[in-house]
Tab-separated table of C-alpha atoms in Angstrom:
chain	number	residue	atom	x	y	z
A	1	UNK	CA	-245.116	-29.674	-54.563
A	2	UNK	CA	-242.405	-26.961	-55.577
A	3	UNK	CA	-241.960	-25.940	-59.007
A	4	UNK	CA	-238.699	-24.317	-60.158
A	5	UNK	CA	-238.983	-21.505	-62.506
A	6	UNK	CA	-235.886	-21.466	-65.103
A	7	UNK	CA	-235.709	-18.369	-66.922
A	8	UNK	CA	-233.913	-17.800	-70.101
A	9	UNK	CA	-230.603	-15.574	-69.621
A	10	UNK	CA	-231.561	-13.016	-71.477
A	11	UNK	CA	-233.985	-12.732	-69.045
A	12	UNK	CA	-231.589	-12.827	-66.204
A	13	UNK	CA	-229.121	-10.655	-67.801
A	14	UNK	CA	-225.909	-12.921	-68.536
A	15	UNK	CA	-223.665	-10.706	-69.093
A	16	UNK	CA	-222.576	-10.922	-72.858
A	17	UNK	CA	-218.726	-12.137	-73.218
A	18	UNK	CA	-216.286	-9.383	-73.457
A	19	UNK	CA	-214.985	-8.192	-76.696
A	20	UNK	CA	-211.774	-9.322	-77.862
A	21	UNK	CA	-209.463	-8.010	-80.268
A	22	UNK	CA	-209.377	-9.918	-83.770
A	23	UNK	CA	-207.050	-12.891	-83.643
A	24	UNK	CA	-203.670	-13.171	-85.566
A	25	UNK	CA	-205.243	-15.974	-87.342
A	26	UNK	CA	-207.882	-14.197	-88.586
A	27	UNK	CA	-205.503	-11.634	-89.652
A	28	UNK	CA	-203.519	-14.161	-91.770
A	29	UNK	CA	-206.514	-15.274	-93.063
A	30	UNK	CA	-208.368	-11.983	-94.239
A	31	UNK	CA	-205.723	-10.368	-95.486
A	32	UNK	CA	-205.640	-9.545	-99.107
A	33	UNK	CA	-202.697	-8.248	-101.532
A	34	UNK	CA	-202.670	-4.878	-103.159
A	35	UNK	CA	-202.719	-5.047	-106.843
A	36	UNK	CA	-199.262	-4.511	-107.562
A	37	UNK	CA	-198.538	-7.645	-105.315
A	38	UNK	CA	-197.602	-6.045	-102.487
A	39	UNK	CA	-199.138	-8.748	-99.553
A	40	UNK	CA	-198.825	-9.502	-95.691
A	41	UNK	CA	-195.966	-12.002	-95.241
A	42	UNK	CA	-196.104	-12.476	-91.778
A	43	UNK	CA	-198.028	-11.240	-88.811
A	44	UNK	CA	-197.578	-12.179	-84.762
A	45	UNK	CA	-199.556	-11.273	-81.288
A	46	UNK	CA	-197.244	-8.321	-79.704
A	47	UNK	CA	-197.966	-6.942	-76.286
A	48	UNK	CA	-201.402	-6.531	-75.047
A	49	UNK	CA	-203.304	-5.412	-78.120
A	50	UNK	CA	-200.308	-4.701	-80.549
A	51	UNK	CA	-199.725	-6.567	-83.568
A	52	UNK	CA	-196.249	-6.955	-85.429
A	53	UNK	CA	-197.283	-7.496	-88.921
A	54	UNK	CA	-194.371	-7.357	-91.805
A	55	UNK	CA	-195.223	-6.374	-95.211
A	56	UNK	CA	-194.075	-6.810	-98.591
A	57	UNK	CA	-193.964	-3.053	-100.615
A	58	UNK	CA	-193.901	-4.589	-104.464
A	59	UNK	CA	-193.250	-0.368	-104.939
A	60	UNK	CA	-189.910	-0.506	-102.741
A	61	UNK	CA	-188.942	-4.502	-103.078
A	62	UNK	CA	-188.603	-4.213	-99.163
A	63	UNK	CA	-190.444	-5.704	-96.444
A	64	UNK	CA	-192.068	-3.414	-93.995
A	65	UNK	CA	-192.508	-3.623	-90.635
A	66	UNK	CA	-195.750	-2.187	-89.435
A	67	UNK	CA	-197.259	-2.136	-86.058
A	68	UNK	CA	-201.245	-2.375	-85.362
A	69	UNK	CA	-203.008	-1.155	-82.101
A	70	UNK	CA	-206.007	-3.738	-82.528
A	71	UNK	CA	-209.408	-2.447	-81.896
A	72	UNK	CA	-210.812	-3.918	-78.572
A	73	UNK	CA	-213.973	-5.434	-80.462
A	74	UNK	CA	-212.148	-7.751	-83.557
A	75	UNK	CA	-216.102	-8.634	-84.941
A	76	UNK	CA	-217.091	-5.162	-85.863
A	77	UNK	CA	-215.356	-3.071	-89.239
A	78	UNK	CA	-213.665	-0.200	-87.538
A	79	UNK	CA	-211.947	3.208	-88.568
A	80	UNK	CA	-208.553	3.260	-88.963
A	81	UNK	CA	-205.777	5.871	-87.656
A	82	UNK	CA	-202.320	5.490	-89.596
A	83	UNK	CA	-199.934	7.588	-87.425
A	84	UNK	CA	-196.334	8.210	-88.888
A	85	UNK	CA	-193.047	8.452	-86.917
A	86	UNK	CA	-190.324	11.557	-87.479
A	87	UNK	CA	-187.335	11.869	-89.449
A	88	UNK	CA	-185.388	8.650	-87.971
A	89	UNK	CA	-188.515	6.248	-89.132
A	90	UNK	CA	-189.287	5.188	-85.539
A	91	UNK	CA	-186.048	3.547	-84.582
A	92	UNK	CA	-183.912	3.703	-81.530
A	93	UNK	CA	-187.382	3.352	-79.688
A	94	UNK	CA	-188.441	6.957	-81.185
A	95	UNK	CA	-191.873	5.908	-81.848
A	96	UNK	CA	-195.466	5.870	-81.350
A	97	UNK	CA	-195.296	2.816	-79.542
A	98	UNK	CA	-192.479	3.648	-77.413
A	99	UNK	CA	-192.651	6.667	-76.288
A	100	UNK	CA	-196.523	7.787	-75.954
A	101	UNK	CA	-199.626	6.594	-73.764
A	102	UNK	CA	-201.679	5.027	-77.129
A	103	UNK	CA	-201.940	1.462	-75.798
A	104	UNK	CA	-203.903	3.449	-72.714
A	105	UNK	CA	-205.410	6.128	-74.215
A	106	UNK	CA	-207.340	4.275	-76.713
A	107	UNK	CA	-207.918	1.094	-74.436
A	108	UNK	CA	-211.897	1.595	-74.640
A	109	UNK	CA	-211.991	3.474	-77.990
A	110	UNK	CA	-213.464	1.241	-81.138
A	111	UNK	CA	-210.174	2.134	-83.532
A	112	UNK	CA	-207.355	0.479	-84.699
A	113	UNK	CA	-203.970	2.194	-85.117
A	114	UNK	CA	-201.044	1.906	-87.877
A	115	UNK	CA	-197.814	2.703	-87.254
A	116	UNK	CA	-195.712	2.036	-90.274
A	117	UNK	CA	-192.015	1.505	-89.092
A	118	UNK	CA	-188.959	2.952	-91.143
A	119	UNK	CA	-189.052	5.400	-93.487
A	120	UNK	CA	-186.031	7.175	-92.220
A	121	UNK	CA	-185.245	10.771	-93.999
A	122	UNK	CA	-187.462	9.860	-97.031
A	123	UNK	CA	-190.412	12.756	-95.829
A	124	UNK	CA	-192.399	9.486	-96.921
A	125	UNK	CA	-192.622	10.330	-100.678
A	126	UNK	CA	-191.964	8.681	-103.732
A	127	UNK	CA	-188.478	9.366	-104.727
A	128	UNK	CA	-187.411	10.019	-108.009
A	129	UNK	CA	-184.454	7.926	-108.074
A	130	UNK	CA	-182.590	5.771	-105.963
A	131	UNK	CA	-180.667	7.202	-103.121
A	132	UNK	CA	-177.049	5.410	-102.739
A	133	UNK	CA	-177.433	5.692	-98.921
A	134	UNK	CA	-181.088	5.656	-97.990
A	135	UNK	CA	-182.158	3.600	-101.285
A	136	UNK	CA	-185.441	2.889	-102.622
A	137	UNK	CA	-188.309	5.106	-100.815
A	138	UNK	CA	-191.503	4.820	-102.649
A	139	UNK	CA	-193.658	5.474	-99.576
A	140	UNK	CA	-196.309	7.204	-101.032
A	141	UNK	CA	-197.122	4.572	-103.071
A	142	UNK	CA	-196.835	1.816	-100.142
A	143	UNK	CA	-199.264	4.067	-97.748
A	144	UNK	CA	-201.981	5.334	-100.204
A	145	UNK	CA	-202.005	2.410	-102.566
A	146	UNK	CA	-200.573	-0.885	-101.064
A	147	UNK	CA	-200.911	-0.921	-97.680
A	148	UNK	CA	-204.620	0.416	-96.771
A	149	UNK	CA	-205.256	-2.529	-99.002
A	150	UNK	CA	-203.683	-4.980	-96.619
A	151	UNK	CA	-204.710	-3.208	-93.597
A	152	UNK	CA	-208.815	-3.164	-94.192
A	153	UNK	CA	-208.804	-6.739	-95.009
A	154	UNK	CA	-206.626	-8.010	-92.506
A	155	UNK	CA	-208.233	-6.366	-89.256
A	156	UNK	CA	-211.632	-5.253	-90.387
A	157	UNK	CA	-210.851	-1.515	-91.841
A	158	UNK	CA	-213.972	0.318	-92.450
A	159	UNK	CA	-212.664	2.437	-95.203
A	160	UNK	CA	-212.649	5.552	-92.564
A	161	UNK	CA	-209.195	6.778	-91.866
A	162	UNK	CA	-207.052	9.572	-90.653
A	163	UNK	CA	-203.789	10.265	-90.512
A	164	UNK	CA	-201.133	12.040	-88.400
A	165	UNK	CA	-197.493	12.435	-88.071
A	166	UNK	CA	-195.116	14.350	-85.998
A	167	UNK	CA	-192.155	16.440	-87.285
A	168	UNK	CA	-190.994	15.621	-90.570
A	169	UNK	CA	-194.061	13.357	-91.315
A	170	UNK	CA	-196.397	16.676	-90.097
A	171	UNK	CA	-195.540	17.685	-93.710
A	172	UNK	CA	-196.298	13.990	-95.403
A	173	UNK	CA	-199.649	13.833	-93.813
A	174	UNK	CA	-200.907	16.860	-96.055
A	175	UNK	CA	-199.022	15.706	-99.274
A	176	UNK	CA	-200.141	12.005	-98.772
A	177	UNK	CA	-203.728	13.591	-98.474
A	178	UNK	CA	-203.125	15.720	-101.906
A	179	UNK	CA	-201.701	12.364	-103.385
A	180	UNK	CA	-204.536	10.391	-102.670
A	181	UNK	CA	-208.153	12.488	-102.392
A	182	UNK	CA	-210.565	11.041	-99.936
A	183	UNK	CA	-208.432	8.629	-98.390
A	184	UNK	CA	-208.056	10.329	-95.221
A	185	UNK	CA	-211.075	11.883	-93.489
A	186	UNK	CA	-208.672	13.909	-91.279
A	187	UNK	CA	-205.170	15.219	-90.905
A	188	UNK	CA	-203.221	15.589	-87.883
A	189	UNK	CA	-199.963	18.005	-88.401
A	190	UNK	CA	-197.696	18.178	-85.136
A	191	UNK	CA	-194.831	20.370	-85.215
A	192	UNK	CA	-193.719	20.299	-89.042
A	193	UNK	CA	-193.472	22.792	-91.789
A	194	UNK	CA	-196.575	22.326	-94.823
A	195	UNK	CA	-194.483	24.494	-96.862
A	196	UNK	CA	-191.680	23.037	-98.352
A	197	UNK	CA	-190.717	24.842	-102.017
A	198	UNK	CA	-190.187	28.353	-100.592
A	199	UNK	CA	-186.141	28.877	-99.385
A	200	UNK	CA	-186.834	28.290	-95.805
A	201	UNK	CA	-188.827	25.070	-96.218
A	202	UNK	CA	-186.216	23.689	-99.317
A	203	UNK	CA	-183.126	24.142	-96.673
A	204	UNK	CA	-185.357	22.551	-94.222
A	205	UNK	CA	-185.865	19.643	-95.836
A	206	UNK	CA	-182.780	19.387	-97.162
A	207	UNK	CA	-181.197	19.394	-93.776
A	208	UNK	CA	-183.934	16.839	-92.754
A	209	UNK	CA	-182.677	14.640	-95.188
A	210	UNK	CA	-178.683	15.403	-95.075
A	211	UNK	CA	-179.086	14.326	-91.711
A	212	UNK	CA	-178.894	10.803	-92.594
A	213	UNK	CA	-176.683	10.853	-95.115
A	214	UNK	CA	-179.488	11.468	-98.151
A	215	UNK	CA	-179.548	13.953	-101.080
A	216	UNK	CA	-182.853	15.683	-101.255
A	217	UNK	CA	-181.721	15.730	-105.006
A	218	UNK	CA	-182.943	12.224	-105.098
A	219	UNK	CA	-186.122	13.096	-103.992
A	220	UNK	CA	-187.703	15.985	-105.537
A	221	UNK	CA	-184.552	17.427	-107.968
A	222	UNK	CA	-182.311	20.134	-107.726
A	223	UNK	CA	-183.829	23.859	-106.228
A	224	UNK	CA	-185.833	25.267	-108.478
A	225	UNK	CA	-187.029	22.106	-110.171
A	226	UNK	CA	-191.109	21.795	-110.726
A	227	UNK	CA	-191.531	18.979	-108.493
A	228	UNK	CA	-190.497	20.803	-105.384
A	229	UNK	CA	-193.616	23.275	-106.152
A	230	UNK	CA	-196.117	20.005	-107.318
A	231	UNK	CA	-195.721	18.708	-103.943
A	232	UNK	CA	-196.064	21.311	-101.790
A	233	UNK	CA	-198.695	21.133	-99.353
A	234	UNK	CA	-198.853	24.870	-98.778
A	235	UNK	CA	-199.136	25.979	-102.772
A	236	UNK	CA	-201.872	23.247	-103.230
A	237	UNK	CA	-203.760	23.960	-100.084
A	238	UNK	CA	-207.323	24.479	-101.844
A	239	UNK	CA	-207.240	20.568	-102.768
A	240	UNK	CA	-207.563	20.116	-98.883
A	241	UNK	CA	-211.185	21.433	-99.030
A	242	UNK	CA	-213.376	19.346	-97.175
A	243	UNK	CA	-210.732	17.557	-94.792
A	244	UNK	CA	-210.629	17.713	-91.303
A	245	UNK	CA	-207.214	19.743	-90.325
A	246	UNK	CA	-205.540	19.514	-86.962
A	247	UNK	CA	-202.316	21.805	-86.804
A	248	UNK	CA	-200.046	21.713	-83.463
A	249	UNK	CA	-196.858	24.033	-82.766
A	250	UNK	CA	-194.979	25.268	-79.533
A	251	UNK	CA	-193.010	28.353	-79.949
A	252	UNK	CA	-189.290	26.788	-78.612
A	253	UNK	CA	-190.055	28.274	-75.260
A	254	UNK	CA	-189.289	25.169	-72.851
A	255	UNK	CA	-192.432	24.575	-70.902
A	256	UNK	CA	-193.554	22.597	-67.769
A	257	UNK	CA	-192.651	19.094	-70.051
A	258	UNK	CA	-188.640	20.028	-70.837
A	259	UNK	CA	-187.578	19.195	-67.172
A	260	UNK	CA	-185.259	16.029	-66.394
A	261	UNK	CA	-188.274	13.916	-65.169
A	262	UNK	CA	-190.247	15.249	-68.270
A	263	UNK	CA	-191.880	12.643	-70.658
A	264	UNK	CA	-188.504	10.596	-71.801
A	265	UNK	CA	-186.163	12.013	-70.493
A	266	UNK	CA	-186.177	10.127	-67.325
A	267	UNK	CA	-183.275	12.130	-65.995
A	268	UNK	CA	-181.332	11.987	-69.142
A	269	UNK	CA	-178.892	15.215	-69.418
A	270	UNK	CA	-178.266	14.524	-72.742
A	271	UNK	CA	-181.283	13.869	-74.184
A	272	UNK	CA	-182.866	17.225	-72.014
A	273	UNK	CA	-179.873	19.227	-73.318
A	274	UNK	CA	-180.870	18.262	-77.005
A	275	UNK	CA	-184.159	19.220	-76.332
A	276	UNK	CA	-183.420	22.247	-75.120
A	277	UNK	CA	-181.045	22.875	-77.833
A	278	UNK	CA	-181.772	21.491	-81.206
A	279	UNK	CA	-185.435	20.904	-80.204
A	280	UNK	CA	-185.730	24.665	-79.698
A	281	UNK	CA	-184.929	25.756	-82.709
A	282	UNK	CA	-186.689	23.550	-85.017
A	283	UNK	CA	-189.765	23.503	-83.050
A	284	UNK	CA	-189.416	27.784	-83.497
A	285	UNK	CA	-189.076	27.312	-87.423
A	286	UNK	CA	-192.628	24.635	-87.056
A	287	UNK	CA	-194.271	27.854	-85.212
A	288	UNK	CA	-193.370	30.183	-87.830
A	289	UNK	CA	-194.912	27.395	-90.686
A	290	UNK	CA	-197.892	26.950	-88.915
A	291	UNK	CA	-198.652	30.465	-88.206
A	292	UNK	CA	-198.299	30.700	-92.492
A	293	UNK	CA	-200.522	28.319	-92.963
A	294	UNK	CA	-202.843	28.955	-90.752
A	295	UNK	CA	-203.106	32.293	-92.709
A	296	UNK	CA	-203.213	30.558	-95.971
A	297	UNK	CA	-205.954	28.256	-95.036
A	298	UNK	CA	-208.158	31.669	-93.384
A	299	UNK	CA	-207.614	33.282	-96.811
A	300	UNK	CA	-209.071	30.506	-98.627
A	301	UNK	CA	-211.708	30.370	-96.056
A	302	UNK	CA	-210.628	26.350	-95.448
A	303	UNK	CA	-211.819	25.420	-91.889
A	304	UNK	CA	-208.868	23.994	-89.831
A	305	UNK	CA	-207.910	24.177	-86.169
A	306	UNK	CA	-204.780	25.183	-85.188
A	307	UNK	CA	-203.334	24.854	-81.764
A	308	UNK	CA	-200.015	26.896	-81.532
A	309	UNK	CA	-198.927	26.893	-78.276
A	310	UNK	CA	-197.106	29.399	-76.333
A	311	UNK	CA	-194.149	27.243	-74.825
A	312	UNK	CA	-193.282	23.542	-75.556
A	313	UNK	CA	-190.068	22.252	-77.924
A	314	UNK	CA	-189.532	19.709	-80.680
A	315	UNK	CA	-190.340	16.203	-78.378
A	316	UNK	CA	-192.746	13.751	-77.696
A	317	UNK	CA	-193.957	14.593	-74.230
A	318	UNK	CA	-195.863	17.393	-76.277
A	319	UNK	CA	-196.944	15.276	-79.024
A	320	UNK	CA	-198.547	13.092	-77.281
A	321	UNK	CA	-200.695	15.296	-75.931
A	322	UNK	CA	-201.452	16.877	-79.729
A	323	UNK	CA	-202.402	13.283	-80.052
A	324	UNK	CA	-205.181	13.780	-77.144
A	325	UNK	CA	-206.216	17.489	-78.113
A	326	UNK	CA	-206.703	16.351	-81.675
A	327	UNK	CA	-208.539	13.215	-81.017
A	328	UNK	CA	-211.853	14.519	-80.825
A	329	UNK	CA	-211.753	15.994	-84.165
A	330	UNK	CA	-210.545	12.447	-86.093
A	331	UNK	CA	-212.936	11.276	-83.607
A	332	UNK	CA	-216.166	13.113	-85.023
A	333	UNK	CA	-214.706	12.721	-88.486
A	334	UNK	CA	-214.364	9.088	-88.666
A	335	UNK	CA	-217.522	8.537	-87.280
């Protein structure tokens, strides 16, 4: 007589079924409004693990879209890293999403990503009145108070984030951290200037913003008015006590990345000869910002890294790999 022994499979070792991102029904489902209203109005499967979610800012009486790297395991509450686009708000494909590696680079890491999209010129403040070309831009507001509201409910935020943003938004990562204490674990500040009330960084800006059309008037008042000095990272950088601080610069020097097969370019004259133009000089006037506050920040004995490198211009082939260098530190403080 034969007897068949059936053993459980956890005995066996079944192998457990694969994570899976959280489901855009689930997403509609979870998510709750922000206080003020503000609420998820529509979200939809993008490729791979991207989500296209658009939602309603109550603050700005605009919808916003917002794109979502989902974390590979949906079921478990996860940190969150918001990372902000440059001075054109992440259109004409000059975002995140388009034009760096993140899809791949954090295919097997347990974190979703937020891109908010648009934004253009506004250094993602709230402005003080309404600009006749760029309108409404309460984006302070939508990122500190509306939107991580949103986010954590709809995909399973832990409450951990971080935050980082290239060029102009390397300066709204530190005053979105002084606007809203302890909702970012760590900062991530590639290629911008922290110092923005002094006359270098007030002509910067204002050029930042000109460049669209805006009036920087709009924003934060004429020169000399007390708002420019409220918001400025550099003046208020004791409040950043405590936060994790990740600081990237080149010096303008073109480097092995500013070549015609470099990271998008993809033998683009045009776009090289901007690089190696316009990107030159602005990423030489980020050097000369970070070197300042790097000083600051040693002087008030506030622990930051700083990785100010000795070729590279104002482009995305070096941001992205900011984006890797810096990930261990978000890494160890989200976790």
């Amino acid at each position: 007589m034969t007897l068949a022994l059936v053993l459980p499979s956890s005995v066996i070792g079944t192998a457990a079924p694969a994570p899976t991102p959280i489901a855009v029904s689930e997403v509609r489902v979870n998510a709750r409004g922000a206080a003020d209203g503000s609420h998820l109005v529509s979200a939809a499967d993008g490729a791979g693990r991207m989500l296209d979610l658009d939602v309603y800012s109550a603050a700005m009486d605009s919808v916003i879209t917002v794109k979502v790297l989902r974390a590979p395991d949906g079921s478990i509450p996860t940190p969150v890293l918001y990372l902000l686009n440059g001075a054109n708000g992440g259109l004409d494909a000059s975002s995140w999403f388009d034009q760096t590696d993140i899809a791949d680079f954090f295919a097997d890491t347990q974190i979703s990503l937020v891109i908010p999209m648009g934004g253009r010129a506004s250094y993602f403040t709230d402005w003080r009145t309404d600009d006749p070309v760029l309108g409404r831009q309460r984006w302070a507001t939508f990122l500190t108070s509306e939107l991580p509201v949103i986010i954590d409910s709809a995909i399973r935020g832990n409450g951990s984030n971080a935050i980082g943003g290239i060029s102009m938004a390397a300066t709204s990562v530190f005053q979105l951290a002084l606007a809203a204490p302890g909702l970012y674990r760590a900062i991530g500040s590639y290629s911008g200037c922290a110092r923005t009330s002094d006359p270098v960084g007030h002509a910067f800006v204002s050029a930042v913003v000109a460049r669209w059309a805006g009036n920087a008037v709009n924003m934060w008042g004429p020169p000399g008015d007390p708002e420019w000095n409220a918001t400025d990272p550099y003046l208020h950088a004791d409040q950043l006590r405590g936060t994790a601080i990740y600081v990237s610069a080149g010096t303008g020097v073109p480097g092995a990345l500013d070549t015609l097969d470099g990271p998008g370019i993809a033998g683009d004259t045009a776009k090289l000869q901007a690089q190696l133009t316009t990107g030159v000089v602005i990423e030489a006037l980020s050097a000369r910002c970070a070197v300042a506050l790097r000083d600051r920040l040693a002087a008030l004995r506030i622990p930051a890294t700083f990785n100010l490198r000795p070729v590279g211009t104002h482009s995305w082939g070096y941001w992205q790999q900011d984006l890797h260098d810096s990930w261990p530190l978000f890494e160890h403080a989200l976790h």
